[in-house]
Short mmCIF file of C-alpha atoms and ligand atoms in Angstrom, two decimals:
data_model
loop_
_atom_site.label_atom_id
_atom_site.label_comp_id
_atom_site.label_asym_id
_atom_site.label_seq_id
_atom_site.Cartn_x
_atom_site.Cartn_y
_atom_site.Cartn_z
CA UNK A 1 10.05 20.54 11.89
CA UNK A 2 9.13 20.65 8.24
CA UNK A 3 10.68 18.30 5.63
CA UNK A 4 10.33 18.62 1.88
CA UNK A 5 10.47 15.26 0.02
CA UNK A 6 11.35 14.91 -3.65
CA UNK A 7 10.79 11.63 -5.58
CA UNK A 8 11.97 11.23 -9.24
CA UNK A 9 13.48 7.72 -9.21
CA UNK A 10 11.32 6.20 -11.98
CA UNK A 11 8.17 7.52 -13.64
CA UNK A 12 6.49 9.64 -11.01
CA UNK A 13 7.54 13.24 -10.43
CA UNK A 14 6.41 13.90 -6.83
CA UNK A 15 6.94 16.37 -4.02
CA UNK A 16 5.51 16.46 -0.46
CA UNK A 17 5.80 18.27 2.75
CA UNK A 18 5.81 16.44 6.08
CA UNK A 19 5.61 18.38 9.37
CA UNK A 20 6.31 16.64 12.67
CA UNK A 21 5.53 13.20 11.13
CA UNK A 22 2.28 14.26 9.41
CA UNK A 23 1.64 14.85 5.75
CA UNK A 24 0.97 18.57 5.03
CA UNK A 25 0.39 18.40 1.21
CA UNK A 26 1.68 16.50 -1.85
CA UNK A 27 1.80 16.93 -5.58
CA UNK A 28 2.41 14.28 -8.18
CA UNK A 29 2.70 14.04 -11.89
CA UNK A 30 2.52 10.51 -13.24
CA UNK A 31 4.21 9.56 -16.62
CA UNK A 32 2.25 6.19 -16.73
CA UNK A 33 0.40 7.24 -19.89
CA UNK A 34 3.55 8.31 -21.70
CA UNK A 35 5.33 4.97 -20.98
CA UNK A 36 2.23 2.81 -21.50
CA UNK A 37 2.63 3.60 -25.22
CA UNK A 38 5.93 1.74 -25.15
CA UNK A 39 4.92 -1.11 -22.74
CA UNK A 40 7.53 -0.11 -20.16
CA UNK A 41 9.41 2.93 -18.79
CA UNK A 42 11.68 4.59 -21.39
CA UNK A 43 14.59 6.13 -19.29
CA UNK A 44 15.33 9.10 -21.54
CA UNK A 45 11.68 10.11 -21.65
CA UNK A 46 11.39 9.72 -17.95
CA UNK A 47 14.22 12.09 -17.12
CA UNK A 48 13.00 14.72 -19.65
CA UNK A 49 9.51 14.60 -18.06
CA UNK A 50 11.04 15.00 -14.55
CA UNK A 51 13.14 17.95 -15.82
CA UNK A 52 10.00 19.53 -17.35
CA UNK A 53 7.69 19.30 -14.35
CA UNK A 54 9.72 19.36 -11.15
CA UNK A 55 10.11 23.18 -10.82
CA UNK A 56 6.41 23.85 -11.61
CA UNK A 57 5.33 21.19 -9.16
CA UNK A 58 7.47 22.71 -6.42
CA UNK A 59 5.92 26.09 -7.00
CA UNK A 60 2.47 24.51 -6.90
CA UNK A 61 3.18 22.71 -3.64
CA UNK A 62 4.51 25.86 -1.95
CA UNK A 63 1.67 28.08 -3.20
CA UNK A 64 -1.11 25.62 -2.47
CA UNK A 65 0.10 24.80 1.07
CA UNK A 66 0.96 28.46 1.80
CA UNK A 67 4.47 27.49 2.69
CA UNK A 68 7.42 29.79 2.34
CA UNK A 69 10.67 28.20 1.23
CA UNK A 70 12.34 29.58 4.41
CA UNK A 71 10.00 27.47 6.49
CA UNK A 72 11.53 24.21 5.20
CA UNK A 73 13.88 22.66 7.75
CA UNK A 74 15.08 19.60 5.78
CA UNK A 75 15.36 18.75 2.12
CA UNK A 76 15.03 14.97 1.39
CA UNK A 77 15.43 13.45 -1.98
CA UNK A 78 15.24 9.89 -3.28
CA UNK A 79 18.88 9.20 -4.24
CA UNK A 80 18.42 5.65 -5.39
CA UNK A 81 17.93 2.98 -6.49
CA UNK A 82 16.28 4.01 -9.76
CA UNK A 83 17.01 5.33 -13.29
CA UNK A 84 20.20 7.40 -13.18
CA UNK A 85 18.96 10.27 -15.43
CA UNK A 86 15.72 10.53 -13.45
CA UNK A 87 17.48 10.46 -10.10
CA UNK A 88 19.94 13.17 -11.14
CA UNK A 89 17.11 15.61 -11.90
CA UNK A 90 15.66 15.25 -8.37
CA UNK A 91 19.09 15.21 -6.66
CA UNK A 92 20.33 18.33 -8.52
CA UNK A 93 17.10 20.17 -7.70
CA UNK A 94 17.44 19.13 -3.98
CA UNK A 95 21.05 20.23 -3.90
CA UNK A 96 20.22 23.65 -5.41
CA UNK A 97 17.51 24.19 -2.77
CA UNK A 98 19.75 23.02 0.11
CA UNK A 99 22.55 25.30 -1.04
CA UNK A 100 20.28 28.26 -1.73
CA UNK A 101 18.31 27.98 1.53
CA UNK A 102 21.23 26.78 3.67
CA UNK A 103 19.21 23.80 4.95
CA UNK A 104 20.37 20.17 5.54
CA UNK A 105 20.14 17.74 2.63
CA UNK A 106 19.10 14.09 3.15
CA UNK A 107 19.65 11.56 0.34
CA UNK A 108 17.00 8.88 0.90
CA UNK A 109 17.06 5.21 0.03
CA UNK A 110 13.83 4.86 -2.03
CA UNK A 111 13.36 1.26 -0.76
CA UNK A 112 13.68 2.33 2.88
CA UNK A 113 11.23 5.09 2.28
CA UNK A 114 8.61 2.59 0.99
CA UNK A 115 9.15 0.44 4.12
CA UNK A 116 8.72 3.28 6.61
CA UNK A 117 5.80 5.05 4.83
CA UNK A 118 3.36 3.22 7.06
CA UNK A 119 4.54 5.56 9.86
CA UNK A 120 2.41 8.32 8.20
CA UNK A 121 -0.72 6.30 8.87
CA UNK A 122 0.06 4.29 12.05
CA UNK A 123 2.56 4.60 14.82
CA UNK A 124 5.76 2.74 13.75
CA UNK A 125 6.34 -0.54 15.63
CA UNK A 126 10.05 -1.56 15.55
CA UNK A 127 11.80 -3.85 15.28
CA UNK A 128 9.83 -5.35 12.32
CA UNK A 129 10.17 -7.65 9.35
CA UNK A 130 9.73 -5.62 6.16
CA UNK A 131 8.59 -7.16 2.92
CA UNK A 132 9.15 -4.77 -0.03
CA UNK A 133 7.47 -5.93 -3.19
CA UNK A 134 7.64 -3.44 -6.13
CA UNK A 135 8.19 -3.46 -9.88
CA UNK A 136 11.96 -3.46 -9.39
CA UNK A 137 12.52 -5.16 -6.01
CA UNK A 138 11.38 -8.10 -3.85
CA UNK A 139 13.33 -7.76 -0.62
CA UNK A 140 12.95 -8.88 3.02
CA UNK A 141 14.46 -6.80 5.82
CA UNK A 142 14.89 -6.72 9.51
CA UNK A 143 14.05 -3.12 10.38
CA UNK A 144 15.66 -1.89 13.69
CA UNK A 145 15.61 1.83 13.23
CA UNK A 146 14.93 4.15 10.32
CA UNK A 147 18.74 4.37 9.93
CA UNK A 148 19.32 0.64 10.56
CA UNK A 149 17.70 -1.71 7.93
CA UNK A 150 19.30 -5.11 7.46
CA UNK A 151 18.46 -6.81 4.20
CA UNK A 152 17.79 -10.50 4.75
CA UNK A 153 16.82 -11.60 1.26
CA UNK A 154 16.26 -10.33 -2.25
CA UNK A 155 15.15 -11.43 -5.65
CA UNK A 156 17.81 -13.18 -7.77
CA UNK A 157 16.09 -12.25 -11.04
CA UNK A 158 12.69 -10.83 -11.64
CA UNK A 159 10.83 -8.84 -8.91
CA UNK A 160 7.25 -9.88 -8.17
CA UNK A 161 5.85 -6.68 -9.75
CA UNK A 162 8.08 -7.28 -12.81
CA UNK A 163 6.69 -10.84 -13.09
CA UNK A 164 3.17 -9.46 -13.02
CA UNK A 165 3.98 -6.84 -15.63
CA UNK A 166 5.80 -9.19 -17.98
CA UNK A 167 3.03 -11.78 -17.92
CA UNK A 168 0.49 -8.91 -18.28
CA UNK A 169 2.35 -7.84 -21.42
CA UNK A 170 2.25 -11.35 -22.86
CA UNK A 171 -1.58 -11.35 -22.16
CA UNK A 172 -1.83 -8.00 -24.05
CA UNK A 173 -2.87 -6.12 -20.83
CA UNK A 174 -2.09 -2.49 -20.33
CA UNK A 175 1.20 -1.67 -18.64
CA UNK A 176 1.85 -2.03 -15.75
CA UNK A 177 -0.24 -5.22 -15.50
CA UNK A 178 -0.26 -5.93 -11.76
CA UNK A 179 -3.39 -4.01 -10.89
CA UNK A 180 -5.64 -5.41 -13.63
CA UNK A 181 -4.24 -8.92 -13.06
CA UNK A 182 -5.29 -8.55 -9.41
CA UNK A 183 -8.82 -7.54 -10.51
CA UNK A 184 -8.99 -10.47 -13.04
CA UNK A 185 -7.69 -12.86 -10.37
CA UNK A 186 -10.62 -11.89 -8.12
CA UNK A 187 -12.99 -13.14 -10.90
CA UNK A 188 -11.15 -16.41 -11.42
CA UNK A 189 -10.41 -19.76 -9.69
CA UNK A 190 -6.88 -20.00 -8.31
CA UNK A 191 -6.83 -23.81 -8.32
CA UNK A 192 -7.08 -24.12 -12.13
CA UNK A 193 -3.43 -24.00 -13.21
CA UNK A 194 -0.80 -25.64 -10.95
CA UNK A 195 1.93 -22.96 -11.44
CA UNK A 196 5.17 -23.73 -9.55
CA UNK A 197 5.88 -21.98 -6.27
CA UNK A 198 9.40 -20.98 -7.09
CA UNK A 199 12.55 -21.20 -5.09
CA UNK A 200 11.17 -22.55 -1.84
CA UNK A 201 13.27 -25.69 -1.73
CA UNK A 202 16.11 -24.00 0.23
CA UNK A 203 16.42 -22.36 3.62
CA UNK A 204 17.21 -18.79 2.54
CA UNK A 205 15.06 -15.70 2.14
CA UNK A 206 15.80 -14.96 -1.53
CA UNK A 207 13.29 -15.09 -4.33
CA UNK A 208 13.32 -16.09 -7.96
CA UNK A 209 10.30 -15.38 -10.16
CA UNK A 210 11.65 -15.87 -13.64
CA UNK A 211 10.79 -19.59 -13.77
CA UNK A 212 7.23 -18.84 -12.77
CA UNK A 213 7.07 -16.24 -15.46
CA UNK A 214 8.27 -18.66 -18.08
CA UNK A 215 5.72 -21.25 -16.93
CA UNK A 216 2.97 -18.65 -17.29
CA UNK A 217 4.23 -17.71 -20.72
CA UNK A 218 4.17 -21.38 -21.84
CA UNK A 219 0.68 -21.94 -20.44
CA UNK A 220 -0.64 -18.87 -22.18
CA UNK A 221 0.88 -19.98 -25.55
CA UNK A 222 -0.47 -23.53 -25.14
CA UNK A 223 -3.91 -22.90 -23.68
CA UNK A 224 -5.04 -19.34 -24.23
CA UNK A 225 -4.04 -18.71 -27.81
CA UNK A 226 -7.55 -19.41 -29.21
CA UNK A 227 -9.28 -16.99 -26.89
CA UNK A 228 -10.09 -13.47 -27.73
CA UNK A 229 -10.84 -10.42 -25.50
CA UNK A 230 -10.79 -6.64 -26.11
CA UNK A 231 -7.14 -5.33 -26.18
CA UNK A 232 -6.41 -3.29 -24.17
CA UNK A 233 -8.84 -4.86 -21.67
CA UNK A 234 -10.47 -2.03 -19.69
CA UNK A 235 -13.25 -3.86 -18.07
CA UNK A 236 -12.82 -7.23 -16.26
CA UNK A 237 -16.32 -8.20 -17.14
CA UNK A 238 -15.12 -8.56 -20.84
CA UNK A 239 -12.48 -11.14 -19.86
CA UNK A 240 -13.06 -14.84 -20.65
CA UNK A 241 -13.17 -17.22 -17.63
CA UNK A 242 -9.91 -18.94 -18.61
CA UNK A 243 -8.00 -15.64 -18.58
CA UNK A 244 -9.32 -14.97 -15.04
CA UNK A 245 -8.41 -18.46 -13.92
CA UNK A 246 -4.93 -18.08 -15.33
CA UNK A 247 -4.40 -14.74 -13.50
CA UNK A 248 -5.85 -16.14 -10.29
CA UNK A 249 -3.48 -19.17 -10.38
CA UNK A 250 -0.48 -16.98 -11.22
CA UNK A 251 -1.39 -14.48 -8.49
CA UNK A 252 -1.76 -17.28 -5.95
CA UNK A 253 1.70 -18.77 -6.79
CA UNK A 254 3.33 -15.34 -6.26
CA UNK A 255 1.45 -14.61 -2.96
CA UNK A 256 1.99 -18.05 -1.43
CA UNK A 257 5.73 -17.84 -2.33
CA UNK A 258 5.98 -14.43 -0.66
CA UNK A 259 4.15 -15.57 2.45
CA UNK A 260 6.25 -18.66 2.82
CA UNK A 261 9.49 -16.56 2.96
CA UNK A 262 7.83 -14.13 5.36
CA UNK A 263 6.97 -17.03 7.68
CA UNK A 264 10.60 -18.18 7.47
CA UNK A 265 11.86 -14.62 8.29
CA UNK A 266 9.61 -14.54 11.36
CA UNK A 267 10.79 -17.97 12.51
CA UNK A 268 14.46 -16.82 12.08
CA UNK A 269 13.67 -13.62 14.18
CA UNK A 270 11.51 -14.83 17.05
CA UNK A 271 11.77 -11.47 18.89
CA UNK A 272 9.82 -9.77 16.05
CA UNK A 273 6.01 -9.68 15.99
CA UNK A 274 5.34 -7.00 13.42
CA UNK A 275 5.36 -7.31 9.66
CA UNK A 276 5.45 -4.18 7.47
CA UNK A 277 4.30 -4.69 3.83
CA UNK A 278 5.42 -2.07 1.26
CA UNK A 279 5.82 -1.25 -2.41
CA UNK A 280 3.43 -1.21 -5.41
CA UNK A 281 2.59 -4.93 -5.08
CA UNK A 282 1.52 -4.36 -1.45
CA UNK A 283 -1.85 -3.15 -2.88
CA UNK A 284 -2.55 -6.73 -4.03
CA UNK A 285 -5.83 -7.95 -2.64
CA UNK A 286 -4.81 -11.50 -1.97
CA UNK A 287 -1.39 -10.64 -0.57
CA UNK A 288 -3.01 -8.27 1.95
CA UNK A 289 -5.51 -10.90 3.00
CA UNK A 290 -2.91 -13.67 3.38
CA UNK A 291 -0.36 -11.46 5.22
CA UNK A 292 -3.15 -10.34 7.60
CA UNK A 293 -4.20 -13.93 8.23
CA UNK A 294 -0.63 -15.10 8.62
CA UNK A 295 0.15 -12.37 11.29
CA UNK A 296 -3.13 -13.17 13.11
CA UNK A 297 -2.18 -16.86 13.30
CA UNK A 298 1.29 -15.77 14.51
CA UNK A 299 -0.27 -13.46 17.19
CA UNK A 300 1.53 -10.43 15.66
CA UNK A 301 0.56 -7.30 13.78
CA UNK A 302 0.46 -6.78 9.99
CA UNK A 303 1.03 -3.06 9.01
CA UNK A 304 -0.45 -2.46 5.55
CA UNK A 305 -0.18 0.99 4.06
CA UNK A 306 -3.20 2.24 2.15
CA UNK A 307 -2.90 1.75 -1.62
CA UNK A 308 -1.93 5.38 -2.40
CA UNK A 309 1.04 5.07 -0.08
CA UNK A 310 2.14 1.70 -1.63
CA UNK A 311 3.03 3.11 -5.04
CA UNK A 312 5.82 5.67 -5.58
CA UNK A 313 5.12 8.92 -3.86
CA UNK A 314 7.04 11.76 -2.18
CA UNK A 315 5.26 11.65 1.21
CA UNK A 316 7.34 8.51 2.02
CA UNK A 317 10.57 10.36 1.15
CA UNK A 318 9.57 13.38 3.19
CA UNK A 319 8.54 11.16 6.15
CA UNK A 320 11.79 9.22 6.21
CA UNK A 321 13.81 12.46 5.65
CA UNK A 322 11.97 13.88 8.70
CA UNK A 323 12.76 10.82 10.85
CA UNK A 324 16.44 10.94 9.90
CA UNK A 325 16.61 14.77 10.15
CA UNK A 326 15.08 14.74 13.63
CA UNK A 327 17.71 12.24 14.70
CA UNK A 328 20.53 14.47 13.57
CA UNK A 329 21.39 12.79 10.26
CA UNK A 330 22.30 14.73 7.10
CA UNK A 331 24.34 14.48 3.92
CA UNK A 332 26.91 16.87 2.52
CA UNK A 333 26.40 18.39 -0.92
CA UNK A 334 28.72 15.66 -2.38
CA UNK A 335 25.95 13.15 -1.94
CA UNK A 336 25.50 11.15 -5.12
CA UNK A 337 22.59 9.67 -6.97
CA UNK A 338 22.94 5.89 -7.04
CA UNK A 339 21.38 3.96 -9.94
CA UNK A 340 19.91 0.50 -9.68
CA UNK A 341 22.57 -2.18 -9.36
CA UNK A 342 24.89 -0.15 -7.21
CA UNK A 343 24.91 -0.49 -3.45
CA UNK A 344 23.85 2.64 -1.62
CA UNK A 345 26.70 3.74 0.64
CA UNK A 346 26.19 4.29 4.34
CA UNK A 347 27.54 7.83 4.08
CA UNK A 348 24.97 9.76 5.96
CA UNK A 349 26.54 11.73 8.87
CA UNK A 350 25.00 11.92 12.30
CA UNK A 351 25.77 15.22 13.99
CA UNK A 352 24.42 13.97 17.38
CA UNK A 353 26.42 10.67 17.39
O1 LIG B 1 6.50 0.59 -5.89
P1 LIG B 1 5.99 0.84 -7.32
O2 LIG B 1 4.88 1.87 -7.49
O3 LIG B 1 7.19 1.27 -8.30
C1 LIG B 1 8.44 0.64 -8.22
O4 LIG B 1 9.21 1.25 -7.42
O5 LIG B 1 8.62 -0.35 -8.86
O6 LIG B 1 5.51 -0.57 -7.85
C2 LIG B 1 4.90 -0.78 -9.13
C3 LIG B 1 4.54 -2.24 -9.27
C4 LIG B 1 4.23 -2.61 -10.79
O7 LIG B 1 5.00 -3.76 -11.10
C5 LIG B 1 2.70 -2.92 -10.70
O8 LIG B 1 2.31 -3.82 -11.67
C6 LIG B 1 2.63 -3.42 -9.34
O9 LIG B 1 3.49 -2.59 -8.49
N1 LIG B 1 1.25 -3.38 -8.75
C7 LIG B 1 0.55 -4.55 -8.47
C8 LIG B 1 -0.70 -4.11 -7.95
N2 LIG B 1 -0.74 -2.70 -8.08
C9 LIG B 1 0.48 -2.34 -8.51
N3 LIG B 1 0.86 -5.82 -8.50
C10 LIG B 1 -0.01 -6.73 -8.04
N4 LIG B 1 -1.28 -6.36 -7.60
C11 LIG B 1 -1.64 -5.04 -7.53
N5 LIG B 1 -2.83 -4.69 -7.03
ZN1 LIG B 2 9.14 2.37 -5.62
#
């Protein structure tokens, strides 16, 4: 069966085709350069860009893959969380196709799509603990089935990626800062600045990174203000040692905090021996190393998607849509886009139940 996936929740316009659990083809238009001018995503610009490119990208995908629209069995679209205007563009497009072609519509939780994306590269092992670390979310889940994901913890304020991006902005690094801070961290010493490992003195699985962000901002103002480096910094070789050390120490504080809560989740769920890492921050070099080591010590398996599958993409939407479609799930045309901050309802119908 063939599933079309549509992703437009933030600043990537993307479509993909997944057939029987395998990626057929994908197209993507990134708005990163547009938003980099403003140091963050501008919602109105984002929805206009989706509106401008979605139709042309769909035509390109169909043409390039030699697929006729009638061959599509399911139409999956990221329904939230995300920017409302951006989501609406994708959801309206998906509804139009579903109505026109008479095919089932699946409104996909963008966060769940990140978590199950690994299934495109390796056989899914469930149940699993899922750690989703992106620009907008830092959540821990118990994943039973593609349609049964229990959230165990979440961030109370900034997400891990958001903390990277905000500190990156203070350092004058190009937005989003996570990737370059990872590269700078690899050139520095992580034991230089004793940044706090936040919100560990409790027994829950929630996160709070805003205090760490403030500690980094204070350190930068107090200790790095006399340093100069090319802005924007394009080459890590041009970075002074103190900048690399600061990034390495900040990176370590985030990674160790994430790993500590993962260990706690595994201890609370002793029947689980698989950890799925997902989201943009899942590309982080140290996080991948530490999670791999942690799972080796635990005698379990770490499932790490390749970097292109970590960031926003439509293959993950098509894949989860395919999994749900094959198991008889579908939405009616009344399915709504759900912006960030509103819970996504469990309103998907299962025809085989
Ligand atoms: O999942 P994603 O592409 O978009 C959201 O749904 O948020 O995640 C983007 C986030 C950004 O905050 C970016 O700085 C961060 O992922 N990121 C990284 C790395 N690569 C991307 N953070 C740390 N290390 C990286 N290598
Ligand atoms: Zn995402």
